[in-house]
mmCIF file of C-alpha atoms in Angstrom:
data_model
loop_
_atom_site.group_PDB
_atom_site.id
_atom_site.type_symbol
_atom_site.label_atom_id
_atom_site.label_comp_id
_atom_site.label_asym_id
_atom_site.label_seq_id
_atom_site.Cartn_x
_atom_site.Cartn_y
_atom_site.Cartn_z
ATOM 1 C CA UNK A 254 -89.295 6.672 -19.255
ATOM 2 C CA UNK A 255 -91.890 6.792 -16.513
ATOM 3 C CA UNK A 256 -92.513 3.345 -15.029
ATOM 4 C CA UNK A 257 -94.982 1.853 -12.562
ATOM 5 C CA UNK A 258 -94.369 -1.046 -10.168
ATOM 6 C CA UNK A 259 -97.437 -2.602 -8.541
ATOM 7 C CA UNK A 260 -96.504 -4.334 -5.299
ATOM 8 C CA UNK A 261 -93.748 -3.275 -2.906
ATOM 9 C CA UNK A 262 -92.746 -6.657 -1.515
ATOM 10 C CA UNK A 263 -89.427 -8.403 -2.165
ATOM 11 C CA UNK A 264 -89.686 -8.408 -5.952
ATOM 12 C CA UNK A 265 -91.400 -5.046 -6.336
ATOM 13 C CA UNK A 266 -88.835 -3.288 -4.173
ATOM 14 C CA UNK A 267 -85.938 -4.830 -6.130
ATOM 15 C CA UNK A 268 -87.549 -3.888 -9.458
ATOM 16 C CA UNK A 269 -88.089 -0.294 -8.305
ATOM 17 C CA UNK A 270 -84.443 -0.104 -7.220
ATOM 18 C CA UNK A 271 -83.244 -1.401 -10.585
ATOM 19 C CA UNK A 272 -85.406 1.080 -12.477
ATOM 20 C CA UNK A 273 -84.437 4.025 -10.287
ATOM 21 C CA UNK A 274 -80.720 3.478 -10.862
ATOM 22 C CA UNK A 275 -81.169 3.342 -14.655
ATOM 23 C CA UNK A 276 -80.345 6.713 -16.283
ATOM 24 C CA UNK A 277 -83.002 6.335 -18.982
ATOM 25 C CA UNK A 278 -85.743 6.056 -16.330
ATOM 26 C CA UNK A 279 -86.969 9.469 -15.200
ATOM 27 C CA UNK A 280 -89.547 8.442 -12.601
ATOM 28 C CA UNK A 281 -90.876 5.335 -10.854
ATOM 29 C CA UNK A 282 -94.250 5.015 -9.141
ATOM 30 C CA UNK A 283 -94.454 2.297 -6.487
ATOM 31 C CA UNK A 284 -98.036 1.251 -5.727
ATOM 32 C CA UNK A 285 -99.291 -0.968 -2.923
ATOM 33 C CA UNK A 286 -102.412 -1.466 -0.842
ATOM 34 C CA UNK A 287 -100.135 -0.933 2.161
ATOM 35 C CA UNK A 288 -99.217 2.700 1.586
ATOM 36 C CA UNK A 289 -96.874 2.814 4.582
ATOM 37 C CA UNK A 290 -94.866 -0.108 3.215
ATOM 38 C CA UNK A 291 -94.709 1.514 -0.225
ATOM 39 C CA UNK A 292 -93.516 4.783 1.302
ATOM 40 C CA UNK A 293 -90.854 3.025 3.368
ATOM 41 C CA UNK A 294 -89.578 1.132 0.321
ATOM 42 C CA UNK A 295 -89.609 4.265 -1.862
ATOM 43 C CA UNK A 296 -87.627 6.205 0.755
ATOM 44 C CA UNK A 297 -85.093 3.369 1.054
ATOM 45 C CA UNK A 298 -84.644 3.095 -2.715
ATOM 46 C CA UNK A 299 -84.183 6.856 -3.015
ATOM 47 C CA UNK A 300 -81.507 6.747 -0.312
ATOM 48 C CA UNK A 301 -79.720 3.818 -1.963
ATOM 49 C CA UNK A 302 -79.662 5.417 -5.404
ATOM 50 C CA UNK A 303 -79.054 8.991 -4.275
ATOM 51 C CA UNK A 304 -81.977 9.990 -6.477
ATOM 52 C CA UNK A 305 -85.558 11.024 -5.783
ATOM 53 C CA UNK A 306 -87.126 9.159 -8.656
ATOM 54 C CA UNK A 307 -89.444 6.878 -6.661
ATOM 55 C CA UNK A 308 -92.782 7.985 -5.240
ATOM 56 C CA UNK A 309 -95.299 5.845 -3.382
ATOM 57 C CA UNK A 310 -99.054 5.668 -3.906
ATOM 58 C CA UNK A 311 -101.848 3.512 -2.533
ATOM 59 C CA UNK A 312 -103.583 1.016 -4.814
ATOM 60 C CA UNK A 313 -105.891 -1.952 -4.431
ATOM 61 C CA UNK A 314 -104.522 -4.121 -7.257
ATOM 62 C CA UNK A 315 -107.852 -5.955 -7.554
ATOM 63 C CA UNK A 316 -109.571 -2.685 -8.584
ATOM 64 C CA UNK A 317 -109.123 -2.645 -12.380
ATOM 65 C CA UNK A 318 -110.530 0.839 -12.860
ATOM 66 C CA UNK A 319 -108.248 2.315 -10.216
ATOM 67 C CA UNK A 320 -105.280 0.457 -11.722
ATOM 68 C CA UNK A 321 -106.091 1.791 -15.198
ATOM 69 C CA UNK A 322 -106.315 5.348 -13.876
ATOM 70 C CA UNK A 323 -102.909 4.982 -12.248
ATOM 71 C CA UNK A 324 -101.343 3.376 -15.314
ATOM 72 C CA UNK A 325 -102.266 6.336 -17.511
ATOM 73 C CA UNK A 326 -99.280 8.618 -17.879
ATOM 74 C CA UNK A 327 -96.819 5.740 -17.418
ATOM 75 C CA UNK A 328 -94.913 4.165 -20.288
ATOM 76 C CA UNK A 329 -95.037 0.678 -18.782
ATOM 77 C CA UNK A 330 -96.183 -1.148 -15.643
ATOM 78 C CA UNK A 331 -94.796 -4.211 -13.856
ATOM 79 C CA UNK A 332 -96.977 -6.404 -11.670
ATOM 80 C CA UNK A 333 -95.146 -7.760 -8.639
ATOM 81 C CA UNK A 334 -98.287 -8.938 -6.839
ATOM 82 C CA UNK A 335 -99.684 -12.506 -6.600
ATOM 83 C CA UNK A 336 -100.368 -14.158 -9.951
ATOM 84 C CA UNK A 337 -104.152 -14.263 -9.585
ATOM 85 C CA UNK A 338 -104.296 -10.453 -9.921
ATOM 86 C CA UNK A 339 -102.392 -10.311 -13.205
ATOM 87 C CA UNK A 340 -105.274 -10.859 -15.626
ATOM 88 C CA UNK A 341 -107.212 -7.886 -14.274
ATOM 89 C CA UNK A 342 -104.091 -5.739 -14.345
ATOM 90 C CA UNK A 343 -103.424 -6.768 -17.955
ATOM 91 C CA UNK A 344 -106.941 -5.630 -18.910
ATOM 92 C CA UNK A 345 -106.343 -2.351 -17.078
ATOM 93 C CA UNK A 346 -103.072 -1.841 -18.965
ATOM 94 C CA UNK A 347 -104.794 -2.260 -22.325
ATOM 95 C CA UNK A 348 -107.443 0.279 -21.333
ATOM 96 C CA UNK A 349 -104.728 2.707 -20.182
ATOM 97 C CA UNK A 350 -102.543 2.068 -23.275
ATOM 98 C CA UNK A 351 -99.650 1.172 -20.997
ATOM 99 C CA UNK A 352 -97.186 -1.654 -21.707
ATOM 100 C CA UNK A 353 -97.473 -4.406 -19.110
ATOM 101 C CA UNK A 354 -95.295 -7.198 -17.701
ATOM 102 C CA UNK A 355 -95.645 -9.517 -14.729
ATOM 103 C CA UNK A 356 -93.762 -12.231 -12.887
ATOM 104 C CA UNK A 357 -96.347 -14.825 -13.913
ATOM 105 C CA UNK A 358 -95.878 -18.421 -12.872
ATOM 106 C CA UNK A 359 -99.435 -19.721 -13.352
ATOM 107 C CA UNK A 360 -100.155 -21.366 -16.703
ATOM 108 C CA UNK A 361 -103.907 -20.705 -16.719
ATOM 109 C CA UNK A 362 -103.595 -17.007 -15.889
ATOM 110 C CA UNK A 363 -100.859 -16.533 -18.495
ATOM 111 C CA UNK A 364 -102.990 -18.091 -21.211
ATOM 112 C CA UNK A 365 -105.905 -15.824 -20.334
ATOM 113 C CA UNK A 366 -103.544 -12.841 -20.549
ATOM 114 C CA UNK A 367 -102.201 -13.901 -23.931
ATOM 115 C CA UNK A 368 -105.776 -14.297 -25.163
ATOM 116 C CA UNK A 369 -105.907 -10.488 -24.907
ATOM 117 C CA UNK A 370 -103.064 -10.146 -27.433
ATOM 118 C CA UNK A 371 -105.142 -8.913 -30.390
ATOM 119 C CA UNK A 372 -106.913 -6.361 -28.223
ATOM 120 C CA UNK A 373 -103.569 -5.190 -26.839
ATOM 121 C CA UNK A 374 -102.069 -4.906 -30.320
ATOM 122 C CA UNK A 375 -104.973 -2.714 -31.448
ATOM 123 C CA UNK A 376 -104.175 -0.387 -28.550
ATOM 124 C CA UNK A 377 -100.421 -0.431 -29.379
ATOM 125 C CA UNK A 378 -99.719 -2.200 -26.077
ATOM 126 C CA UNK A 379 -97.223 -4.982 -25.358
ATOM 127 C CA UNK A 380 -98.203 -7.669 -22.817
ATOM 128 C CA UNK A 381 -95.337 -9.744 -21.441
ATOM 129 C CA UNK A 382 -96.317 -12.286 -18.796
ATOM 130 C CA UNK A 383 -93.799 -14.597 -17.100
ATOM 131 C CA UNK A 384 -90.882 -12.143 -16.860
ATOM 132 C CA UNK A 385 -89.068 -13.424 -13.784
ATOM 133 C CA UNK A 386 -86.340 -16.033 -13.366
ATOM 134 C CA UNK A 387 -88.109 -19.160 -14.572
ATOM 135 C CA UNK A 388 -90.287 -18.629 -16.421
ATOM 136 C CA UNK A 389 -88.652 -15.489 -17.769
ATOM 137 C CA UNK A 390 -84.883 -15.353 -18.022
ATOM 138 C CA UNK A 391 -84.679 -19.131 -18.448
ATOM 139 C CA UNK A 392 -87.158 -18.932 -21.343
ATOM 140 C CA UNK A 393 -85.184 -16.139 -23.040
ATOM 141 C CA UNK A 394 -81.985 -18.165 -22.780
ATOM 142 C CA UNK A 395 -83.693 -21.370 -23.867
ATOM 143 C CA UNK A 396 -84.970 -19.681 -27.004
ATOM 144 C CA UNK A 397 -81.488 -18.327 -27.721
ATOM 145 C CA UNK A 398 -79.927 -21.792 -27.386
ATOM 146 C CA UNK A 399 -82.399 -23.262 -29.849
ATOM 147 C CA UNK A 400 -81.612 -20.464 -32.326
ATOM 148 C CA UNK A 401 -77.863 -21.096 -31.939
ATOM 149 C CA UNK A 402 -78.456 -24.753 -32.757
ATOM 150 C CA UNK A 403 -80.329 -23.895 -35.945
ATOM 151 C CA UNK A 404 -83.906 -23.938 -34.681
ATOM 152 C CA UNK A 405 -84.211 -27.605 -33.709
ATOM 153 C CA UNK A 406 -83.011 -29.714 -30.782
ATOM 154 C CA UNK A 407 -83.458 -33.144 -29.308
ATOM 155 C CA UNK A 408 -83.990 -31.596 -25.881
ATOM 156 C CA UNK A 409 -84.295 -28.303 -24.026
ATOM 157 C CA UNK A 410 -83.791 -28.875 -20.306
ATOM 158 C CA UNK A 411 -84.063 -26.186 -17.642
ATOM 159 C CA UNK A 412 -82.981 -26.591 -14.019
ATOM 160 C CA UNK A 413 -83.615 -23.736 -11.580
ATOM 161 C CA UNK A 414 -83.556 -23.359 -7.818
ATOM 162 C CA UNK A 415 -83.546 -20.668 -5.156
ATOM 163 C CA UNK A 416 -81.850 -22.150 -2.114
ATOM 164 C CA UNK A 417 -80.381 -21.167 1.243
ATOM 165 C CA UNK A 418 -76.622 -20.807 0.900
ATOM 166 C CA UNK A 419 -76.200 -22.717 4.162
ATOM 167 C CA UNK A 420 -79.110 -25.178 4.481
ATOM 168 C CA UNK A 421 -80.075 -26.151 8.009
ATOM 169 C CA UNK A 422 -82.213 -29.058 9.188
ATOM 170 C CA UNK A 423 -84.974 -30.004 9.409
ATOM 171 C CA UNK A 424 -86.304 -28.028 6.401
ATOM 172 C CA UNK A 425 -83.186 -27.266 4.271
ATOM 173 C CA UNK A 426 -85.069 -24.364 2.689
ATOM 174 C CA UNK A 427 -85.967 -20.692 3.105
ATOM 175 C CA UNK A 428 -88.772 -18.703 1.529
ATOM 176 C CA UNK A 429 -87.355 -16.536 -1.268
ATOM 177 C CA UNK A 430 -90.542 -15.424 -3.086
ATOM 178 C CA UNK A 431 -94.341 -15.387 -2.810
ATOM 179 C CA UNK A 432 -95.665 -18.297 -0.778
ATOM 180 C CA UNK A 433 -98.757 -18.540 -3.010
ATOM 181 C CA UNK A 434 -96.567 -18.828 -6.084
ATOM 182 C CA UNK A 435 -94.425 -21.417 -4.335
ATOM 183 C CA UNK A 436 -97.284 -23.714 -3.360
ATOM 184 C CA UNK A 437 -98.867 -23.293 -6.790
ATOM 185 C CA UNK A 438 -95.734 -24.840 -8.305
ATOM 186 C CA UNK A 439 -96.256 -27.929 -6.150
ATOM 187 C CA UNK A 440 -99.950 -28.546 -6.873
ATOM 188 C CA UNK A 441 -100.701 -27.737 -10.511
ATOM 189 C CA UNK A 442 -99.657 -29.952 -13.443
ATOM 190 C CA UNK A 443 -96.411 -29.340 -15.308
ATOM 191 C CA UNK A 444 -96.553 -28.800 -19.073
ATOM 192 C CA UNK A 445 -93.701 -30.410 -21.002
ATOM 193 C CA UNK A 446 -92.757 -31.741 -24.425
ATOM 194 C CA UNK A 447 -92.135 -35.444 -24.754
ATOM 195 C CA UNK A 448 -91.347 -36.966 -28.156
ATOM 196 C CA UNK A 449 -92.181 -33.568 -29.621
ATOM 197 C CA UNK A 450 -95.724 -33.509 -28.215
ATOM 198 C CA UNK A 451 -97.163 -31.343 -25.447
ATOM 199 C CA UNK A 452 -98.309 -33.312 -22.410
ATOM 200 C CA UNK A 453 -99.061 -32.553 -18.780
ATOM 201 C CA UNK A 454 -97.635 -34.495 -15.860
ATOM 202 C CA UNK A 455 -97.990 -34.333 -12.095
ATOM 203 C CA UNK A 456 -95.751 -31.975 -10.121
ATOM 204 C CA UNK A 457 -93.152 -33.340 -7.691
ATOM 205 C CA UNK A 458 -92.508 -36.265 -10.051
ATOM 206 C CA UNK A 459 -89.557 -37.769 -11.967
ATOM 207 C CA UNK A 460 -86.832 -36.708 -9.507
ATOM 208 C CA UNK A 461 -83.237 -36.881 -10.691
ATOM 209 C CA UNK A 462 -79.865 -36.080 -9.153
ATOM 210 C CA UNK A 463 -78.366 -32.727 -10.107
ATOM 211 C CA UNK A 464 -74.743 -31.789 -9.569
ATOM 212 C CA UNK A 465 -72.968 -28.454 -9.916
ATOM 213 C CA UNK A 466 -69.486 -27.562 -8.622
ATOM 214 C CA UNK A 467 -69.452 -26.040 -5.146
ATOM 215 C CA UNK A 468 -72.688 -27.610 -3.955
ATOM 216 C CA UNK A 469 -73.718 -30.892 -2.434
ATOM 217 C CA UNK A 470 -75.918 -33.114 -4.563
ATOM 218 C CA UNK A 471 -79.321 -31.597 -5.295
ATOM 219 C CA UNK A 472 -82.548 -33.165 -6.501
ATOM 220 C CA UNK A 473 -84.438 -31.882 -9.568
ATOM 221 C CA UNK A 474 -88.159 -32.514 -10.066
ATOM 222 C CA UNK A 475 -91.086 -31.244 -12.117
ATOM 223 C CA UNK A 476 -93.119 -28.267 -10.911
ATOM 224 C CA UNK A 477 -95.856 -26.193 -12.529
ATOM 225 C CA UNK A 478 -95.451 -22.996 -14.501
ATOM 226 C CA UNK A 479 -91.776 -23.021 -15.367
ATOM 227 C CA UNK A 480 -92.050 -23.867 -19.056
ATOM 228 C CA UNK A 481 -94.622 -21.120 -19.752
ATOM 229 C CA UNK A 482 -95.125 -20.957 -23.555
ATOM 230 C CA UNK A 483 -92.012 -22.965 -24.460
ATOM 231 C CA UNK A 484 -93.957 -26.167 -25.264
ATOM 232 C CA UNK A 485 -96.226 -24.412 -27.781
ATOM 233 C CA UNK A 486 -93.364 -22.470 -29.325
ATOM 234 C CA UNK A 487 -91.141 -25.503 -29.851
ATOM 235 C CA UNK A 488 -93.662 -28.304 -30.359
ATOM 236 C CA UNK A 489 -92.552 -30.294 -33.391
ATOM 237 C CA UNK A 490 -89.057 -28.767 -33.405
ATOM 238 C CA UNK A 491 -87.813 -29.929 -29.993
ATOM 239 C CA UNK A 492 -88.163 -33.505 -28.827
ATOM 240 C CA UNK A 493 -88.080 -32.999 -25.081
ATOM 241 C CA UNK A 494 -88.664 -29.752 -23.149
ATOM 242 C CA UNK A 495 -89.064 -29.402 -19.404
ATOM 243 C CA UNK A 496 -88.196 -27.241 -16.414
ATOM 244 C CA UNK A 497 -87.301 -28.828 -13.094
ATOM 245 C CA UNK A 498 -86.968 -27.183 -9.703
ATOM 246 C CA UNK A 499 -83.825 -27.744 -7.623
ATOM 247 C CA UNK A 500 -83.980 -28.453 -3.898
ATOM 248 C CA UNK A 501 -81.887 -30.155 -1.267
ATOM 249 C CA UNK A 502 -82.929 -33.818 -1.006
ATOM 250 C CA UNK A 503 -84.372 -33.577 2.521
ATOM 251 C CA UNK A 504 -86.708 -30.773 1.528
ATOM 252 C CA UNK A 505 -87.940 -32.625 -1.552
ATOM 253 C CA UNK A 506 -88.899 -35.613 0.613
ATOM 254 C CA UNK A 507 -90.822 -33.297 2.962
ATOM 255 C CA UNK A 508 -92.796 -31.772 0.083
ATOM 256 C CA UNK A 509 -93.838 -35.186 -1.208
ATOM 257 C CA UNK A 510 -95.048 -36.180 2.258
ATOM 258 C CA UNK A 511 -97.028 -32.967 2.750
ATOM 259 C CA UNK A 512 -98.730 -33.381 -0.618
ATOM 260 C CA UNK A 513 -99.545 -37.019 0.071
ATOM 261 C CA UNK A 514 -101.211 -35.941 3.334
ATOM 262 C CA UNK A 515 -103.420 -33.533 1.385
ATOM 263 C CA UNK A 516 -101.977 -30.440 3.023
ATOM 264 C CA UNK A 517 -101.717 -28.520 -0.265
ATOM 265 C CA UNK A 518 -105.424 -29.024 -1.071
ATOM 266 C CA UNK A 519 -107.657 -25.995 -1.622
ATOM 267 C CA UNK A 520 -110.764 -27.992 -0.707
ATOM 268 C CA UNK A 521 -112.140 -26.653 2.558
ATOM 269 C CA UNK A 522 -112.801 -28.879 5.538
ATOM 270 C CA UNK A 523 -114.750 -28.107 8.689
ATOM 271 C CA UNK A 524 -112.843 -28.224 11.986
ATOM 272 C CA UNK A 525 -114.761 -27.411 15.180
ATOM 273 C CA UNK A 526 -117.327 -25.512 13.149
ATOM 274 C CA UNK A 527 -114.777 -23.482 11.174
ATOM 275 C CA UNK A 528 -114.107 -24.063 7.485
ATOM 276 C CA UNK A 529 -110.499 -23.900 6.384
ATOM 277 C CA UNK A 530 -108.535 -25.070 3.351
ATOM 278 C CA UNK A 531 -105.352 -27.029 4.169
ATOM 279 C CA UNK A 532 -103.479 -24.946 1.567
ATOM 280 C CA UNK A 533 -104.373 -21.715 3.384
ATOM 281 C CA UNK A 534 -103.092 -23.198 6.615
ATOM 282 C CA UNK A 535 -99.866 -24.389 4.982
ATOM 283 C CA UNK A 536 -99.314 -20.941 3.473
ATOM 284 C CA UNK A 537 -99.255 -19.439 6.947
ATOM 285 C CA UNK A 538 -97.036 -22.225 8.261
ATOM 286 C CA UNK A 539 -94.580 -21.826 5.388
ATOM 287 C CA UNK A 540 -94.442 -18.068 5.967
ATOM 288 C CA UNK A 541 -93.557 -18.678 9.586
ATOM 289 C CA UNK A 542 -91.239 -21.673 9.321
ATOM 290 C CA UNK A 543 -89.437 -20.874 6.057
ATOM 291 C CA UNK A 544 -88.969 -17.138 6.564
ATOM 292 C CA UNK A 545 -85.298 -16.192 6.808
ATOM 293 C CA UNK A 546 -82.974 -13.332 5.964
ATOM 294 C CA UNK A 547 -79.964 -15.621 5.656
ATOM 295 C CA UNK A 548 -77.950 -15.368 2.400
ATOM 296 C CA UNK A 549 -79.433 -17.310 -0.489
ATOM 297 C CA UNK A 550 -78.191 -18.580 -3.827
ATOM 298 C CA UNK A 551 -79.916 -19.034 -7.192
ATOM 299 C CA UNK A 552 -78.791 -21.750 -9.557
ATOM 300 C CA UNK A 553 -79.871 -21.991 -13.183
ATOM 301 C CA UNK A 554 -78.754 -24.269 -15.977
ATOM 302 C CA UNK A 555 -80.425 -24.170 -19.388
ATOM 303 C CA UNK A 556 -79.157 -26.762 -21.847
ATOM 304 C CA UNK A 557 -80.095 -27.625 -25.420
ATOM 305 C CA UNK A 558 -79.075 -30.929 -26.987
ATOM 306 C CA UNK A 559 -78.478 -30.698 -30.715
ATOM 307 C CA UNK A 560 -80.780 -32.735 -32.919
ATOM 308 C CA UNK A 561 -79.022 -35.889 -34.121
ATOM 309 C CA UNK A 562 -81.216 -35.842 -37.230
ATOM 310 C CA UNK A 563 -79.849 -32.520 -38.433
ATOM 311 C CA UNK A 564 -77.080 -32.556 -41.079
ATOM 312 C CA UNK A 565 -73.624 -31.627 -39.848
ATOM 313 C CA UNK A 566 -73.779 -33.015 -36.298
ATOM 314 C CA UNK A 567 -70.595 -34.468 -34.906
ATOM 315 C CA UNK A 568 -69.198 -37.936 -34.641
ATOM 316 C CA UNK A 569 -70.215 -41.319 -33.391
ATOM 317 C CA UNK A 570 -70.140 -42.529 -29.809
ATOM 318 C CA UNK A 571 -70.713 -46.190 -29.222
ATOM 319 C CA UNK A 572 -72.229 -46.496 -32.673
ATOM 320 C CA UNK A 573 -74.709 -43.631 -32.043
ATOM 321 C CA UNK A 574 -74.715 -40.104 -33.362
ATOM 322 C CA UNK A 575 -73.772 -37.554 -30.724
ATOM 323 C CA UNK A 576 -74.788 -33.913 -31.160
ATOM 324 C CA UNK A 577 -73.443 -30.908 -29.310
ATOM 325 C CA UNK A 578 -74.826 -29.605 -26.034
ATOM 326 C CA UNK A 579 -75.119 -25.825 -25.650
ATOM 327 C CA UNK A 580 -75.803 -24.396 -22.221
ATOM 328 C CA UNK A 581 -76.126 -21.286 -20.085
ATOM 329 C CA UNK A 582 -75.199 -21.648 -16.409
ATOM 330 C CA UNK A 583 -75.716 -19.134 -13.611
ATOM 331 C CA UNK A 584 -74.901 -19.166 -9.912
ATOM 332 C CA UNK A 585 -75.915 -15.904 -8.252
ATOM 333 C CA UNK A 586 -75.617 -14.995 -4.564
ATOM 334 C CA UNK A 587 -76.984 -12.522 -2.048
ATOM 335 C CA UNK A 588 -75.603 -9.005 -2.532
ATOM 336 C CA UNK A 589 -74.656 -7.572 0.865
ATOM 337 C CA UNK A 590 -73.944 -4.098 -0.554
ATOM 338 C CA UNK A 591 -77.566 -3.567 -1.533
ATOM 339 C CA UNK A 592 -79.068 -6.144 0.868
ATOM 340 C CA UNK A 593 -80.664 -7.842 -2.126
ATOM 341 C CA UNK A 594 -81.260 -11.584 -2.194
ATOM 342 C CA UNK A 595 -80.163 -13.682 -5.146
ATOM 343 C CA UNK A 596 -83.794 -14.474 -5.914
ATOM 344 C CA UNK A 597 -84.679 -10.778 -5.974
ATOM 345 C CA UNK A 598 -81.730 -10.041 -8.263
ATOM 346 C CA UNK A 599 -82.457 -12.856 -10.691
ATOM 347 C CA UNK A 600 -86.240 -12.392 -10.749
ATOM 348 C CA UNK A 601 -86.882 -8.650 -10.417
ATOM 349 C CA UNK A 602 -83.926 -7.406 -12.462
ATOM 350 C CA UNK A 603 -84.809 -9.480 -15.570
ATOM 351 C CA UNK A 604 -88.422 -8.295 -15.290
ATOM 352 C CA UNK A 605 -87.219 -4.688 -15.041
ATOM 353 C CA UNK A 606 -85.002 -5.196 -18.106
ATOM 354 C CA UNK A 607 -87.844 -6.602 -20.224
ATOM 355 C CA UNK A 608 -90.205 -3.827 -19.119
ATOM 356 C CA UNK A 609 -87.652 -1.167 -20.010
ATOM 357 C CA UNK A 610 -87.068 -2.833 -23.392
ATOM 358 C CA UNK A 611 -90.772 -2.570 -24.166
ATOM 359 C CA UNK A 612 -90.987 1.045 -23.025
ATOM 360 C CA UNK A 613 -87.875 2.084 -24.979
ATOM 361 C CA UNK A 614 -88.823 0.264 -28.181
ATOM 362 C CA UNK A 615 -85.979 -2.277 -27.976
ATOM 363 C CA UNK A 616 -88.828 -4.805 -27.994
ATOM 364 C CA UNK A 617 -91.005 -3.620 -30.854
ATOM 365 C CA UNK A 618 -93.575 -6.432 -30.660
ATOM 366 C CA UNK A 619 -97.077 -5.361 -29.649
ATOM 367 C CA UNK A 620 -99.736 -7.700 -28.356
ATOM 368 C CA UNK A 621 -98.468 -10.834 -26.631
ATOM 369 C CA UNK A 622 -94.710 -10.880 -26.024
ATOM 370 C CA UNK A 623 -93.197 -14.338 -25.605
ATOM 371 C CA UNK A 624 -89.899 -14.444 -23.730
ATOM 372 C CA UNK A 625 -88.273 -17.119 -25.907
ATOM 373 C CA UNK A 626 -89.298 -15.504 -29.192
ATOM 374 C CA UNK A 627 -89.666 -11.750 -28.830
ATOM 375 C CA UNK A 628 -86.987 -10.630 -26.342
ATOM 376 C CA UNK A 629 -83.608 -9.848 -28.014
ATOM 377 C CA UNK A 630 -81.406 -12.256 -26.076
ATOM 378 C CA UNK A 631 -78.026 -10.692 -26.806
ATOM 379 C CA UNK A 632 -79.172 -7.277 -25.568
ATOM 380 C CA UNK A 633 -80.829 -8.926 -22.575
ATOM 381 C CA UNK A 634 -77.581 -10.709 -21.681
ATOM 382 C CA UNK A 635 -75.676 -7.415 -21.918
ATOM 383 C CA UNK A 636 -78.119 -5.806 -19.493
ATOM 384 C CA UNK A 637 -77.942 -8.742 -17.081
ATOM 385 C CA UNK A 638 -74.135 -8.549 -17.144
ATOM 386 C CA UNK A 639 -74.289 -4.829 -16.256
ATOM 387 C CA UNK A 640 -76.139 -5.788 -13.101
ATOM 388 C CA UNK A 641 -73.419 -8.163 -11.984
ATOM 389 C CA UNK A 642 -75.268 -11.379 -12.779
ATOM 390 C CA UNK A 643 -72.781 -13.737 -14.401
ATOM 391 C CA UNK A 644 -74.030 -16.243 -16.977
ATOM 392 C CA UNK A 645 -71.588 -18.673 -18.596
ATOM 393 C CA UNK A 646 -72.162 -20.013 -22.101
ATOM 394 C CA UNK A 647 -70.621 -23.271 -23.296
ATOM 395 C CA UNK A 648 -71.060 -25.508 -26.322
ATOM 396 C CA UNK A 649 -69.369 -28.833 -26.823
#
């Protein structure tokens, strides 16, 4: 396989490393508008793997024609650049007849990409948006849980957080992925199922306590993008479906205050004759204040509650039917051997796995590929396990 990674930041570099160490991958092209950065990352990956599979090239990811030219000759391409570039790259991939995946995270962009599904299918191309941690791996596992419970469930609940292993005041947070993607989660509406119907609700709402062994109490709250296509896929078959982000309580309070002050707004205001959007200012502040190379941890719990209306469910509790709860739980930490953060491991590696599945034919679907429906979960879990990411399954 010959693969292309567009973007050589945290996620792109981790994806290139994962591809380069895979025997079935013959060559990896790493493209970035910053050619020096791409060359530095390619050289580092080649040293780490003891191979010379990775080469660096320059690319303006907003130039669709240039992207299509580069994609030709590659079996598949992964976008690891900001979400607003993904639609153009998806169009370029169709033109180049190159399978395409991205890290997604923005509902509107993903729906525009999936609207290209028929065109992609005609060109024998697979398009797989939302291939990271959540959406991505969490969606794959959520779909598998629903299948294991017979296709229906009272609830599918996803809790995910990338956190500093040792939180320090006053922020109790460190930046572990794209700042634009991060702020987008806090400002756009969340899409969920409630009583089996798709609705949208405000982000940063409905906080609840979340507990997991080894950690102090966390807070879980709604954010945008995490459910991806789950609500459409399971509408009518699942009563409740949501994804909530995990943070330390102090940081959640800060986010609510910043939003209330209007500091996530994209509406420009004039200050001393200069127009600036508060969101643009906060992006720069977050990059400065939240940047850290301290060890991080990623926590994920995906749980499906068996439908009490389905024949064969167990027992009575307090006079009410009680179904089983099936879950996948993951706690992943910074890898000092490869200097790879937990967020890089749990976002870039799953994306690399899905991309390789499409290129190899393990995912045979062409057109729009939905994580919860079209990715073979058992094979995916085997590949994740090979990479040292431990996921525990329970049902009770």
